[in-house]
Coordinates of C-alpha atoms in Angstrom, one line a residue:
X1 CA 0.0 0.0 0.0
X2 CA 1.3 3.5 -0.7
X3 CA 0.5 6.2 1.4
X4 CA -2.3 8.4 -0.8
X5 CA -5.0 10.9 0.1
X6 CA -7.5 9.0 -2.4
X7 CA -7.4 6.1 -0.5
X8 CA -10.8 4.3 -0.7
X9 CA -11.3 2.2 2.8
X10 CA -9.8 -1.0 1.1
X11 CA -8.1 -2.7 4.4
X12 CA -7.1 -5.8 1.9
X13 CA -9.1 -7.9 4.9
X14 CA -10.7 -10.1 2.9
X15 CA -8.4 -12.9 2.7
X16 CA -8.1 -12.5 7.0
X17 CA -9.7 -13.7 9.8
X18 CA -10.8 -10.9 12.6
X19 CA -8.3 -12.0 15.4
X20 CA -10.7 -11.4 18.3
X21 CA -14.9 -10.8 19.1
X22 CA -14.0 -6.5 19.5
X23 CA -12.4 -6.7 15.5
X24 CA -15.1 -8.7 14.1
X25 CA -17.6 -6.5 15.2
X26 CA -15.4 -3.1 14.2
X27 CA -15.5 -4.0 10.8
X28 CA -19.2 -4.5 10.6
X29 CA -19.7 -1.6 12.0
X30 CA -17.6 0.5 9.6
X31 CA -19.3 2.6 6.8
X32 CA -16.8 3.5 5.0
X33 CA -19.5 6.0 2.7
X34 CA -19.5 9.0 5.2
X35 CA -15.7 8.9 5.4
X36 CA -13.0 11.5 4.0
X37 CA -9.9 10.5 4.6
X38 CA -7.6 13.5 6.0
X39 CA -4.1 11.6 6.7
X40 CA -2.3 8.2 6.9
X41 CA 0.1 6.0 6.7
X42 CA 0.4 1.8 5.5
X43 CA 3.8 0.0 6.6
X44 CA 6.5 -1.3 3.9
X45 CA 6.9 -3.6 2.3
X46 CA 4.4 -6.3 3.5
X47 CA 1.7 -3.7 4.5
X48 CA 1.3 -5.2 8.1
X49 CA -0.5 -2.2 9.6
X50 CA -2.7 0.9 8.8
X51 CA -3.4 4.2 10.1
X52 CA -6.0 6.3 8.8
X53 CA -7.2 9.3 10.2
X54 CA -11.0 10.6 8.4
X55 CA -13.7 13.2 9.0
X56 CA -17.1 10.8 9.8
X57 CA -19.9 12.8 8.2
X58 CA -22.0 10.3 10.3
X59 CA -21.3 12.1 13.1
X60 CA -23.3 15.0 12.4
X61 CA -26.4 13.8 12.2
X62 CA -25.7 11.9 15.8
X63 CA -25.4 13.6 19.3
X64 CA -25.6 16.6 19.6
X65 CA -21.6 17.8 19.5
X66 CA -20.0 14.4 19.0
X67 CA -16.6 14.6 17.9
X68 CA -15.9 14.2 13.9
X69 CA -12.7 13.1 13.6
X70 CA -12.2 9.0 13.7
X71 CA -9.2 7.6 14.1
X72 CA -8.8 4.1 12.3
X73 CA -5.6 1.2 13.2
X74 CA -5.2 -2.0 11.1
X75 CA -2.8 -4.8 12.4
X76 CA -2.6 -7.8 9.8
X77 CA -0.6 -10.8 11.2
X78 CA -0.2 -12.4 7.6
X79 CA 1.5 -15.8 9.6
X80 CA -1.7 -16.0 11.2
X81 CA -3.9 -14.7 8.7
X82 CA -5.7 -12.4 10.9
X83 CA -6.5 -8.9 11.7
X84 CA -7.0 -6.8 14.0
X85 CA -8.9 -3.5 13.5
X86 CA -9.6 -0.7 16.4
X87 CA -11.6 2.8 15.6
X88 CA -11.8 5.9 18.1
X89 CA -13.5 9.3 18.0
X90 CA -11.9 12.7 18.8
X91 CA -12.1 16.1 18.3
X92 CA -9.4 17.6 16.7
X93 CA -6.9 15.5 14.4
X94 CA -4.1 16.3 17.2
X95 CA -5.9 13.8 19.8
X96 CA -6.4 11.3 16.9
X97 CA -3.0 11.4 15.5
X98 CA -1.9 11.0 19.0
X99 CA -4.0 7.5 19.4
X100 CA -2.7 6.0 16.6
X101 CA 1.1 6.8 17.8
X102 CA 0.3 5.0 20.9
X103 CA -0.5 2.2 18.5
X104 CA 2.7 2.4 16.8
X105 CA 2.6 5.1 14.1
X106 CA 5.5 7.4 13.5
X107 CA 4.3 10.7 14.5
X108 CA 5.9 12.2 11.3
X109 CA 4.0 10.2 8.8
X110 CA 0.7 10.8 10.1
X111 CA 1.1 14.4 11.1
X112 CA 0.8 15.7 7.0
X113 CA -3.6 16.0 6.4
X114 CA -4.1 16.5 2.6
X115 CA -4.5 19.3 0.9
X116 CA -7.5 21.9 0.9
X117 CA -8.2 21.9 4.6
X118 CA -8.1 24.8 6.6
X119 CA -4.8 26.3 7.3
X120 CA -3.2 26.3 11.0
X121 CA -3.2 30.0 11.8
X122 CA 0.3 30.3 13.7
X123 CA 3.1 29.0 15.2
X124 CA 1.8 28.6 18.2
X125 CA -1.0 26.1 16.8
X126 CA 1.8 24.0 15.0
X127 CA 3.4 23.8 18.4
X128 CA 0.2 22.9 20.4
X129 CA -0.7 20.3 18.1
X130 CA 2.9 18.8 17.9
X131 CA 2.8 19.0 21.6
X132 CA -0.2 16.4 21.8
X133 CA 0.4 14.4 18.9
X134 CA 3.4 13.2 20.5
X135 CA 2.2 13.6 24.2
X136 CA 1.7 9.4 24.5
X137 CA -0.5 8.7 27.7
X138 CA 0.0 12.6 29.2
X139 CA -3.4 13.5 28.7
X140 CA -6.4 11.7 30.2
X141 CA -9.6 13.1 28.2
X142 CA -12.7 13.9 30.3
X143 CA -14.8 15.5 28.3
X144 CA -14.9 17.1 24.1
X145 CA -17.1 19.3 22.4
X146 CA -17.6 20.0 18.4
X147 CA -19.8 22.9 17.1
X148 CA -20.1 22.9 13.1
X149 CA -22.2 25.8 13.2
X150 CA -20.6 29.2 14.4
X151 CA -19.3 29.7 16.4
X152 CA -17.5 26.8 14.4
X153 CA -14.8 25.6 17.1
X154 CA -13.7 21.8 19.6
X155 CA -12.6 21.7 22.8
X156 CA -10.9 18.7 24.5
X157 CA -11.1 18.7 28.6
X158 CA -8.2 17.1 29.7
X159 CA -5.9 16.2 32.9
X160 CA -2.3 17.0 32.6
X161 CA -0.5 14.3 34.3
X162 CA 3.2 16.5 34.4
X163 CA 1.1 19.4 35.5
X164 CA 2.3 19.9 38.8
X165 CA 0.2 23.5 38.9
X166 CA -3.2 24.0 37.4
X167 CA -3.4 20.0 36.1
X168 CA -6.9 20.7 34.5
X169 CA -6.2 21.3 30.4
X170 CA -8.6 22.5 28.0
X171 CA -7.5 22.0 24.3
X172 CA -9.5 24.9 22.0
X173 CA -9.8 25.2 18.8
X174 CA -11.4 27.8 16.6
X175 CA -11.7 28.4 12.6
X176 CA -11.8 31.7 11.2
X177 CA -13.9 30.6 7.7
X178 CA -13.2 34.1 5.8
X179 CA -9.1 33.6 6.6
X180 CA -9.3 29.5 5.9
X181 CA -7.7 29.2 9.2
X182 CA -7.6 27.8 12.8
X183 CA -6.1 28.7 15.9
X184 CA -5.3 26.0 18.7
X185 CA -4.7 27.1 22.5
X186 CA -3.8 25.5 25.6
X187 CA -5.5 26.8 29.2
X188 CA -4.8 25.5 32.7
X189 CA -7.2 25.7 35.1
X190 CA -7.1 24.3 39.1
X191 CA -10.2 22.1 38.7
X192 CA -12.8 20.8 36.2
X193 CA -15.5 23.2 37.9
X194 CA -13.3 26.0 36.9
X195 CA -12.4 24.9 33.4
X196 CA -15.9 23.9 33.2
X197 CA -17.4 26.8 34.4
X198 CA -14.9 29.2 31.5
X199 CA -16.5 27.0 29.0
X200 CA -20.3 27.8 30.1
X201 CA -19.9 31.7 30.0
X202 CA -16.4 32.6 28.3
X203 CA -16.0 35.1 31.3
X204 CA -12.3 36.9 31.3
X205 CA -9.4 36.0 29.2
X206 CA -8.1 32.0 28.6
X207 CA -6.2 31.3 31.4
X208 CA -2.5 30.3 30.0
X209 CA -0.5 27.7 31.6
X210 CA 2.2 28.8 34.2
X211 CA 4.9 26.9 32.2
X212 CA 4.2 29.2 29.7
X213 CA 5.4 32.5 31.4
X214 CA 8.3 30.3 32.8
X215 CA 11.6 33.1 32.3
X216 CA 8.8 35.8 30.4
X217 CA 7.9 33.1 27.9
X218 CA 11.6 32.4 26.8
X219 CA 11.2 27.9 26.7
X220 CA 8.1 28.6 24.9
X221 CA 9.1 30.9 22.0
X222 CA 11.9 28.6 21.9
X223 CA 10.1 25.5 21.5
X224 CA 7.9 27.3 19.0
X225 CA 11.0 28.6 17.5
X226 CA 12.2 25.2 17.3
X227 CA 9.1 23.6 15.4
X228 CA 9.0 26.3 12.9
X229 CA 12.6 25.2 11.7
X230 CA 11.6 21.8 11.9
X231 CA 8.7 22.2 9.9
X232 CA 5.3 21.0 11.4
X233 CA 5.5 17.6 10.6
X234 CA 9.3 16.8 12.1
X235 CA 9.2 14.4 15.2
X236 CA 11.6 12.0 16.4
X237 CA 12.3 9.2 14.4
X238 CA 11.1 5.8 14.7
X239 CA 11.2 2.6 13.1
X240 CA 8.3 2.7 10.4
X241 CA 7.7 -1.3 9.9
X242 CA 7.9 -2.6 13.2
X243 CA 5.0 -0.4 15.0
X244 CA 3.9 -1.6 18.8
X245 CA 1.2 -4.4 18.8
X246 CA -2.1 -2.2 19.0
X247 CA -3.5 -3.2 22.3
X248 CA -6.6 -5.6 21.8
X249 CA -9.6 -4.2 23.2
X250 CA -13.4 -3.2 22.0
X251 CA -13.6 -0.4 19.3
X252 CA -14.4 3.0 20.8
X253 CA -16.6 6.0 20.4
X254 CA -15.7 8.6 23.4
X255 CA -14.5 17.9 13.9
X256 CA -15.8 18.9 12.6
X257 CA -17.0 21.1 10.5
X258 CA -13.7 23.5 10.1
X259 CA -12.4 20.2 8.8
X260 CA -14.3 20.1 5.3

């Protein structure tokens, strides 16, 4: 498999076996009609695994504010001639590119979306979104929010486990449709009443993290410094055809509208 943005939801499954009860009944849930895929990335040479990251039309005519964004893993054992296959919803493509690393995806080969999306806005997006696509398990997700209808934005609740001040995280994200653009932010906030409680009524300013006035900003311009450089899409490098054994378990459902 090469790694293209026409990709047509062809897991090359049909010669396999579902390894286990959860993958068996992934796949028969999957639709692949009301997806777009947005990034990913298939393992070389023998095509062992799949990551696919798409915007689930589906969603939209669901729950009220369910995430958009589905993040998709493939494990083939072609000794065994079995599969397994794992899906997850998430807000923002950040949180979903950071599932699929935790199943074994290089962070650089997933972090590219195709063309004619909206535009990150600044560096300081590129660096938030760096920041949790290779955050592994630092962020434990409470709570997520999509509006496709202005004002056209996510949010992802979240518990810093580093954050030795202000631990409760909200992820925001916002699209400015007449500049084809988004802007990502991080705020800290003591507990979820609080963070909860900014969200309701958007009173006073987003709270920024302390680490993030740590010397008047200085680590922080640096690091954003450092990703501009890099380019948006440079992470550490791993070994691209022997990813981590996803982790068998049922398929889960915990953006949106900027997305398309």
């Amino acid at each position: 498999m090469n790694d293209r943005f026409d990709f047509a939801f062809d897991f090359e499954l049909d010669e396999l076996a579902p390894a286990n009860a959860a993958s068996e009944e992934a796949l028969e849930r999957f639709w692949s009609g009301d997806l777009t895929a947005l990034s990913q990335h298939h393992t070389t040479p023998n095509g062992s695994h799949s990551f696919v990251i798409a915007h689930d039309q589906s969603a939209t005519w669901g729950a009220p504010d369910a995430p958009q964004v589905m993040a998709i893993a493939v494990a083939r054992d072609l000794t065994r001639f079995t599969y397994t296959l794992e899906t997850s919803h998430h807000a923002t493509v950040s949180f979903a590119q950071n599932w699929l690393v935790e199943r074994g995806c290089p962070p650089e080969k997933i972090a590219k979306v195709r063309d004619g999306l909206v535009k990150p806005a600044d560096d300081l997006t590129l660096w938030v979104e760096r920041q949790i696509r290779e955050s592994g398990t630092r962020y434990e997700v409470l709570d997520n929010h999509t509006s496709d209808s202005d004002p056209y934005e996510t949010w992802t609740l979240t518990r810093d486990s580093r954050a030795d001040e202000a631990p409760i995280r909200v992820f925001h994200e916002e699209c400015d449709h007449d500049a084809n653009t988004y802007t990502m932010r991080e705020g800290a906030f003591a507990d979820v009443g609080a963070a909860r409680s900014w969200l309701d009524d958007r009173s006073g300013p987003f709270p920024e993290p302390p680490e993030y006035s740590d010397h008047n900003g200085a680590v922080v311009r640096a690091r954003i410094a450092l990703a501009r450089s890099t380019g948006a899409s440079a992470a550490p490098k791993t070994d691209l055809d022997a990813p981590r054994t996803p982790p068998v378990g049922p398929a889960q459902r915990p953006v949106q509208g900027r997305l398309m």
